[in-house]
Amino acid sequence: MKLYNCATAPNPRRVRFFLAEKGITVDMEEVDIIAGDNLKPGYLKINAAGLVPVLQLDDGTNLCEAPAICRYLESQRPLPNLMGANPLETASVEAWDRFAELNGMQAAGEVFRNSFEPLKTRGLPGSTLVDAIPALVERGKTRLAAFYELLERRLGITQYLAADRFTFADITACCVVDVANFLKLPPPAANRNTRRWHDAVSARPAAKA
Amino acid sequence: MKLYNCATAPNPRRVRFFLAEKGITVDMEEVDIIAGDNLKPGYLKINAAGLVPVLQLDDGTNLCEAPAICRYLESQRPLPNLMGANPLETASVEAWDRFAELNGMQAAGEVFRNSFEPLKTRGLPGSTLVDAIPALVERGKTRLAAFYELLERRLGITQYLAADRFTFADITACCVVDVANFLKLPPPAANRNTRRWHDAVSARPAAKA
């Protein structure tokens, strides 16, 4: 298997983190998003939407979208379980993973894509070319603050995001916080549940993948 | 089971469509988003992010997020299979469902939320209050056009979106097209694969749910 990766992007990191938790090694091919490698005809044949990551199977099948890739990998290597051990837990993992992605990742992405000069004509991930909209930087910060508030509240109820154990939802939320840290928009220092959780997730060896 | 529904919103429709395909009936409670029912304290206890749909199980457990709800329902009522009959097909359904949601549904939502006067202080779904940004109306139209182009191309390769049979990904994409039709932003008339597919999906009795 080969992962079309981008070392600096958060969505490929979700898959690398997941692979490392499973103890699966794959070949990697770097796709430099900033340089526009993901918009070149060769890559658009692999993913027409111009997004990373893609997991290419040995028969040439290209699997797109980080959660779909990870669910497939879990079917091939069920342990340690990261996507849910029963239907209710699976629903919780998917719902909280989506919470982290749609509220957190998209918020951080909105800040980054609309303020980073080299991407000023690429305000969205992938092949749809739209100009940056400066008003989205502030909107992204507002969304990120709301995400942090809900995250803190949730982590006061459960030890990890989807359950009282580590799952894929924690991988996604950790990738959000680390991107936000890079953007100098960390969780509020008073959010002690978030800090406890982020320290625990970040201490996992797979977090370095 | 009870579905917290909003009759006019596309994400609850994904679940109603899915339930009808499965032949499952549930109680419904209407949440009027335009009136702000989803932002009231009672509803925020059910879903802190203020989003519909929510499926409440008989023991009081609240399942959030349409794809997570549908995956749970499939585990309880496996046939007809809509989420994928094997790991590779499951990955394809999830990837193409996400394609429809992140490229299509979010594009149509961007047009609607930033142009509909009664929501001018609620530019995003749910409880994060942000003002409408007029520039996002045009961006949403650009995104929707790009979605239509990729949809048409894909439907020239496969009969349905994720496979050569009807799946959950078609439910989501049909809900996108119908919202876009409501916004008077239909797929281009020249997109014959899309028309063939949309006619077939819309003819299913469950499409009326």
Coordinates of C-alpha atoms in Angstrom, one line a residue:
Chain A
M1 CA 0.0 0.0 0.0
K2 CA 1.1 3.6 -0.6
L3 CA -0.1 6.7 1.1
Y4 CA -0.2 9.9 -0.9
N5 CA 0.9 12.2 2.0
C6 CA 1.6 15.8 2.8
A7 CA 3.9 16.1 5.7
T8 CA 2.6 19.4 6.9
A9 CA -1.2 18.9 6.3
P10 CA -3.5 17.7 9.1
N11 CA -5.7 15.2 7.2
P12 CA -2.8 13.0 6.1
R13 CA -1.5 13.2 9.7
R14 CA -4.8 11.6 10.8
V15 CA -4.0 8.6 8.7
R16 CA -0.3 8.4 9.6
F17 CA -1.3 8.6 13.3
F18 CA -3.9 5.8 12.8
L19 CA -1.4 3.6 10.8
A20 CA 1.1 4.0 13.6
E21 CA -1.4 3.0 16.3
K22 CA -2.1 -0.1 14.2
G23 CA 1.5 -0.9 13.6
I24 CA 1.0 -0.8 9.8
T25 CA 3.8 0.6 7.6
V26 CA 3.1 1.8 4.1
D27 CA 5.1 3.5 1.4
M28 CA 4.7 7.2 1.3
E29 CA 4.7 9.6 -1.7
E30 CA 4.9 13.3 -0.7
V31 CA 2.4 15.6 -2.4
D32 CA 3.5 19.2 -1.8
I33 CA 0.2 21.1 -1.5
I34 CA 1.8 24.6 -1.2
A35 CA 3.7 23.9 -4.4
G36 CA 0.5 22.8 -6.0
D37 CA 1.4 19.2 -6.6
N38 CA -2.2 18.2 -5.8
L39 CA -3.5 20.2 -8.7
K40 CA -1.3 18.6 -11.4
P41 CA -3.0 16.3 -13.9
G42 CA -1.2 13.2 -12.7
Y43 CA -2.5 13.7 -9.1
L44 CA -6.0 14.6 -10.3
K45 CA -6.2 11.2 -11.9
I46 CA -5.7 9.7 -8.4
N47 CA -8.1 12.1 -6.7
A48 CA -10.2 14.3 -8.9
A49 CA -10.9 16.7 -6.0
G50 CA -7.2 17.3 -5.6
L51 CA -7.2 16.3 -1.9
V52 CA -4.8 14.4 0.3
P53 CA -4.5 11.8 1.7
V54 CA -5.2 8.9 -0.7
L55 CA -4.3 5.3 0.2
Q56 CA -3.4 3.3 -2.9
L57 CA -3.9 -0.4 -2.5
D58 CA -1.6 -2.9 -4.1
D59 CA -4.1 -3.5 -6.9
G60 CA -4.1 0.2 -7.8
T61 CA -7.5 1.0 -6.1
N62 CA -7.3 4.6 -4.7
L63 CA -9.2 5.2 -1.4
C64 CA -9.9 8.8 -0.6
E65 CA -11.0 10.7 2.5
A66 CA -9.2 10.1 5.8
P67 CA -12.1 8.6 7.8
A68 CA -13.0 6.2 5.0
I69 CA -9.3 5.1 4.7
C70 CA -9.1 4.5 8.4
R71 CA -12.3 2.5 8.5
Y72 CA -11.0 0.3 5.7
L73 CA -7.7 -0.1 7.5
E74 CA -9.6 -1.1 10.7
S75 CA -11.4 -3.8 8.7
Q76 CA -8.0 -5.3 7.6
R77 CA -6.3 -4.9 11.0
P78 CA -9.1 -4.8 13.7
L79 CA -6.8 -4.4 16.7
P80 CA -6.3 -2.2 18.5
N81 CA -9.8 -1.0 17.9
L82 CA -10.0 2.7 17.1
M83 CA -13.3 3.1 15.2
G84 CA -15.7 1.6 17.8
A85 CA -16.1 -1.8 19.3
N86 CA -19.9 -2.1 19.0
P87 CA -22.5 -0.2 17.0
L88 CA -23.2 2.5 19.7
E89 CA -19.5 3.2 20.2
T90 CA -18.9 3.3 16.5
A91 CA -21.7 5.9 16.2
S92 CA -20.1 7.9 19.0
V93 CA -16.6 7.8 17.3
E94 CA -18.0 8.9 14.0
A95 CA -20.1 11.7 15.5
W96 CA -17.3 13.1 17.6
D97 CA -14.8 12.7 14.8
R98 CA -17.2 14.7 12.6
F99 CA -17.5 17.3 15.5
A100 CA -13.8 17.7 15.5
E101 CA -13.5 17.9 11.8
L102 CA -16.5 20.1 10.9
N103 CA -16.1 22.5 13.9
G104 CA -12.4 22.4 14.6
M105 CA -10.5 21.4 11.5
Q106 CA -12.6 23.5 9.2
A107 CA -12.3 26.5 11.6
A108 CA -8.5 26.2 11.6
G109 CA -8.5 25.7 7.9
E110 CA -10.5 28.8 7.4
V111 CA -8.0 30.9 9.3
F112 CA -5.0 29.4 7.5
R113 CA -6.4 29.3 3.9
N114 CA -7.6 32.9 4.1
S115 CA -4.5 34.5 5.7
F116 CA -1.6 32.6 4.1
E117 CA -0.3 34.7 1.2
P118 CA 1.0 31.8 -1.0
L119 CA -2.6 30.3 -1.0
K120 CA -4.4 33.6 -1.8
T121 CA -6.0 32.1 -4.9
R122 CA -6.7 28.8 -3.2
G123 CA -9.0 29.6 -0.3
L124 CA -10.3 26.0 -0.1
P125 CA -8.5 22.7 0.0
G126 CA -8.4 20.9 -3.3
S127 CA -9.0 21.7 -6.9
T128 CA -11.8 24.3 -6.6
L129 CA -10.0 27.6 -7.0
V130 CA -11.5 30.5 -5.0
D131 CA -9.9 33.6 -3.7
A132 CA -9.1 34.1 0.0
I133 CA -11.8 36.1 1.8
P134 CA -10.2 38.1 4.6
A135 CA -13.5 38.2 6.7
L136 CA -13.1 34.4 7.1
V137 CA -10.0 34.7 9.2
E138 CA -12.1 36.3 12.0
R139 CA -15.0 33.8 11.4
G140 CA -12.5 31.0 11.7
K141 CA -11.3 32.2 15.0
T142 CA -14.8 32.5 16.3
R143 CA -15.6 29.0 15.2
L144 CA -12.4 27.7 16.8
A145 CA -13.3 29.4 20.1
A146 CA -16.7 27.7 20.0
F147 CA -15.1 24.4 19.2
Y148 CA -12.7 24.8 22.2
E149 CA -15.7 25.5 24.5
L150 CA -17.6 22.4 23.5
L151 CA -14.4 20.3 23.5
E152 CA -13.6 21.3 27.1
R153 CA -17.2 20.6 28.2
R154 CA -17.2 17.2 26.6
L155 CA -13.8 16.2 28.1
G156 CA -15.2 17.0 31.5
I157 CA -17.7 14.2 31.0
T158 CA -15.6 11.5 29.2
Q159 CA -11.9 10.9 29.5
Y160 CA -11.4 10.8 25.7
L161 CA -13.6 12.5 23.1
A162 CA -15.9 9.6 22.0
A163 CA -15.5 7.3 25.0
D164 CA -13.5 6.6 28.1
R165 CA -10.8 5.2 25.8
F166 CA -8.6 6.5 23.0
T167 CA -10.2 6.4 19.5
F168 CA -10.0 7.8 16.0
A169 CA -12.0 10.9 17.2
D170 CA -9.0 11.8 19.5
I171 CA -6.6 11.5 16.6
T172 CA -8.7 14.1 14.6
A173 CA -9.2 16.4 17.6
C174 CA -5.5 16.3 18.4
C175 CA -4.6 17.1 14.8
V176 CA -6.9 20.1 15.1
V177 CA -5.3 21.4 18.3
D178 CA -1.8 21.0 16.9
V179 CA -2.7 22.9 13.7
A180 CA -4.3 25.6 15.8
N181 CA -1.2 25.7 18.0
F182 CA 0.9 26.2 14.8
L183 CA -1.5 29.1 14.0
K184 CA -0.9 30.5 17.4
L185 CA -4.5 29.9 18.4
P186 CA -4.1 27.4 21.2
P187 CA -7.0 26.3 23.5
P188 CA -7.5 28.7 26.4
A189 CA -5.1 28.0 29.3
A190 CA -8.0 27.6 31.7
N191 CA -9.3 24.6 29.7
R192 CA -7.9 22.0 32.1
N193 CA -9.8 19.0 30.7
T194 CA -8.5 19.8 27.2
R195 CA -5.0 20.1 28.5
R196 CA -5.1 16.8 30.4
W197 CA -6.5 15.1 27.3
H198 CA -4.1 16.7 24.8
D199 CA -1.1 15.8 27.0
A200 CA -2.3 12.2 27.1
V201 CA -2.9 11.9 23.4
S202 CA 0.3 13.7 22.5
A203 CA 2.3 11.4 24.6
R204 CA 1.4 8.4 22.5
P205 CA 4.3 7.3 20.3
A206 CA 2.0 7.3 17.2
A207 CA 1.4 11.0 17.7
K208 CA 4.9 11.6 16.1
A209 CA 4.0 9.7 12.9
Chain B
M1 CA -36.8 5.7 18.7
K2 CA -37.4 9.4 18.0
L3 CA -35.9 11.6 15.3
Y4 CA -35.3 15.3 16.0
N5 CA -36.2 16.5 12.6
C6 CA -36.5 19.7 10.6
A7 CA -38.8 19.2 7.6
T8 CA -37.0 21.7 5.4
A9 CA -33.4 21.0 6.2
P10 CA -31.3 18.6 4.1
N11 CA -29.4 16.7 6.8
P12 CA -32.5 15.4 8.5
R13 CA -33.8 14.4 5.1
R14 CA -30.8 12.2 4.6
V15 CA -31.9 10.2 7.7
R16 CA -35.6 10.2 6.7
F17 CA -34.7 8.9 3.2
F18 CA -32.5 6.2 4.8
L19 CA -35.1 5.2 7.3
A20 CA -37.7 4.9 4.5
E21 CA -35.4 2.7 2.4
K22 CA -35.0 0.4 5.4
G23 CA -38.7 0.4 6.2
I24 CA -38.1 1.7 9.7
T25 CA -40.6 4.1 11.2
V26 CA -39.7 6.3 14.1
D27 CA -41.4 9.1 16.1
M28 CA -40.6 12.6 14.9
E29 CA -40.2 15.8 16.8
E30 CA -40.0 18.9 14.6
V31 CA -37.2 21.4 15.4
D32 CA -37.8 24.7 13.6
I33 CA -34.3 25.9 12.7
I34 CA -35.5 29.2 11.2
A35 CA -37.4 30.0 14.4
G36 CA -34.2 29.1 16.4
D37 CA -35.6 26.0 18.2
N38 CA -32.2 24.4 17.8
L39 CA -30.6 27.1 19.8
K40 CA -32.8 26.8 22.9
P41 CA -31.4 25.4 26.1
G42 CA -33.6 22.3 26.0
Y43 CA -32.4 21.3 22.5
L44 CA -28.7 22.2 23.3
K45 CA -28.9 19.5 26.1
I46 CA -29.7 17.0 23.3
N47 CA -27.1 18.3 20.9
A48 CA -24.7 20.9 22.3
A49 CA -23.7 22.0 18.8
G50 CA -27.4 22.9 18.0
L51 CA -27.5 20.6 15.0
V52 CA -30.3 18.4 13.5
P53 CA -30.8 15.5 13.1
V54 CA -30.5 13.7 16.3
L55 CA -31.8 10.1 16.8
Q56 CA -32.9 9.4 20.3
L57 CA -32.9 5.8 21.3
D58 CA -35.5 4.3 23.6
D59 CA -32.9 4.4 26.5
G60 CA -32.5 8.1 26.0
T61 CA -29.1 7.9 24.2
N62 CA -28.8 10.7 21.6
L63 CA -27.0 9.9 18.4
C64 CA -25.8 12.9 16.5
E65 CA -24.6 13.4 12.9
A66 CA -26.5 11.9 9.9
P67 CA -23.8 9.5 8.7
A68 CA -23.2 8.1 12.2
I69 CA -27.0 7.7 12.7
C70 CA -27.4 5.9 9.4
R71 CA -24.4 3.6 10.1
Y72 CA -26.0 2.7 13.5
L73 CA -29.3 2.0 11.8
E74 CA -27.7 -0.2 9.3
S75 CA -26.1 -2.3 12.1
Q76 CA -29.6 -2.8 13.6
R77 CA -31.3 -3.4 10.2
P78 CA -28.7 -4.6 7.8
L79 CA -30.9 -5.0 4.7
P80 CA -31.2 -3.5 2.2
N81 CA -27.5 -2.7 2.5
L82 CA -26.9 1.0 2.0
M83 CA -23.5 1.6 3.7
G84 CA -21.4 -0.9 1.8
A85 CA -21.5 -4.7 1.6
N86 CA -17.7 -5.3 2.0
P87 CA -14.8 -3.1 3.3
L88 CA -13.9 -1.7 -0.1
E89 CA -17.5 -0.8 -0.9
T90 CA -17.9 0.7 2.5
A91 CA -14.9 2.9 1.9
S92 CA -16.3 4.0 -1.4
V93 CA -19.7 4.9 0.1
E94 CA -18.1 6.9 2.9
A95 CA -15.7 8.7 0.5
W96 CA -18.4 9.6 -2.0
D97 CA -20.8 10.6 0.8
R98 CA -18.2 12.9 2.1
F99 CA -17.6 14.2 -1.4
A100 CA -21.3 15.1 -1.7
E101 CA -21.4 16.6 1.7
L102 CA -18.2 18.6 1.8
N103 CA -18.3 19.8 -1.8
G104 CA -22.0 19.9 -2.5
M105 CA -23.9 20.3 0.7
Q106 CA -21.5 22.8 2.2
A107 CA -21.5 24.8 -1.1
A108 CA -25.3 25.0 -1.2
G109 CA -25.4 25.8 2.5
E110 CA -22.9 28.6 1.9
V111 CA -25.2 30.2 -0.6
F112 CA -28.3 29.8 1.5
R113 CA -26.9 30.8 4.9
N114 CA -25.2 34.0 3.5
S115 CA -28.1 35.2 1.5
F116 CA -31.3 34.4 3.5
E117 CA -32.2 37.5 5.5
P118 CA -33.7 35.7 8.5
L119 CA -30.4 34.0 9.1
K120 CA -28.2 37.0 8.7
T121 CA -26.7 36.5 12.2
R122 CA -26.5 32.8 11.8
G123 CA -24.1 32.3 8.9
L124 CA -23.3 28.7 9.9
P125 CA -25.5 25.8 11.0
G126 CA -25.8 25.2 14.7
S127 CA -24.9 27.2 17.8
T128 CA -21.9 29.2 16.6
L129 CA -23.2 32.6 15.9
V130 CA -21.4 34.4 13.0
D131 CA -22.7 37.1 10.7
A132 CA -23.5 36.3 7.1
I133 CA -20.6 37.2 4.7
P134 CA -22.0 38.3 1.3
A135 CA -18.8 37.2 -0.6
L136 CA -19.6 33.6 0.4
V137 CA -22.7 33.5 -1.8
E138 CA -20.5 33.7 -4.9
R139 CA -18.0 31.4 -3.5
G140 CA -20.7 28.9 -2.8
K141 CA -21.9 29.1 -6.4
T142 CA -18.4 28.4 -7.6
R143 CA -18.0 25.4 -5.3
L144 CA -21.4 24.1 -6.4
A145 CA -20.4 24.4 -10.1
A146 CA -17.2 22.4 -9.4
F147 CA -19.2 19.8 -7.5
Y148 CA -21.6 19.4 -10.5
E149 CA -18.6 18.9 -12.8
L150 CA -17.1 16.2 -10.7
L151 CA -20.5 14.6 -10.1
E152 CA -21.2 14.4 -13.8
R153 CA -17.8 12.9 -14.5
R154 CA -18.2 10.3 -11.8
L155 CA -21.7 9.3 -13.0
G156 CA -20.2 8.7 -16.4
I157 CA -18.1 5.9 -14.9
T158 CA -20.5 4.3 -12.4
Q159 CA -24.3 4.1 -12.5
Y160 CA -24.6 5.4 -9.0
L161 CA -22.2 7.6 -7.0
A162 CA -20.3 5.1 -4.9
A163 CA -21.0 1.9 -6.9
D164 CA -23.2 0.4 -9.6
R165 CA -26.0 0.3 -7.1
F166 CA -27.9 2.7 -4.9
T167 CA -26.2 3.6 -1.6
F168 CA -26.2 6.2 1.2
A169 CA -23.9 8.4 -1.0
D170 CA -26.7 8.8 -3.5
I171 CA -29.1 9.9 -0.7
T172 CA -26.7 12.6 0.3
A173 CA -26.0 13.8 -3.3
C174 CA -29.7 13.8 -4.1
C175 CA -30.4 15.9 -1.1
V176 CA -27.7 18.3 -2.3
V177 CA -29.2 18.6 -5.8
D178 CA -32.7 19.1 -4.4
V179 CA -31.5 21.9 -2.1
A180 CA -29.6 23.5 -5.0
N181 CA -32.8 23.2 -7.1
F182 CA -34.7 25.1 -4.4
L183 CA -32.0 27.7 -4.5
K184 CA -32.5 27.9 -8.3
L185 CA -29.0 26.6 -8.9
P186 CA -29.7 23.3 -10.7
P187 CA -27.1 21.1 -12.4
P188 CA -26.4 22.3 -15.9
A189 CA -28.9 20.9 -18.4
A190 CA -26.1 19.4 -20.4
N191 CA -25.1 17.1 -17.5
R192 CA -26.9 14.0 -18.8
N193 CA -25.4 11.5 -16.5
T194 CA -26.5 13.6 -13.6
R195 CA -30.0 13.9 -14.9
R196 CA -30.2 10.1 -15.5
W197 CA -29.0 9.4 -12.0
H198 CA -31.2 12.1 -10.3
D199 CA -34.3 10.9 -12.1
A200 CA -33.6 7.3 -10.9
V201 CA -32.9 8.3 -7.3
S202 CA -35.9 10.7 -7.2
A203 CA -38.2 8.0 -8.4
R204 CA -37.6 5.9 -5.3
P205 CA -40.6 6.0 -3.0
A206 CA -38.2 6.8 -0.1
A207 CA -37.2 10.0 -1.7
K208 CA -40.5 11.5 -0.6
A209 CA -39.8 10.8 3.1

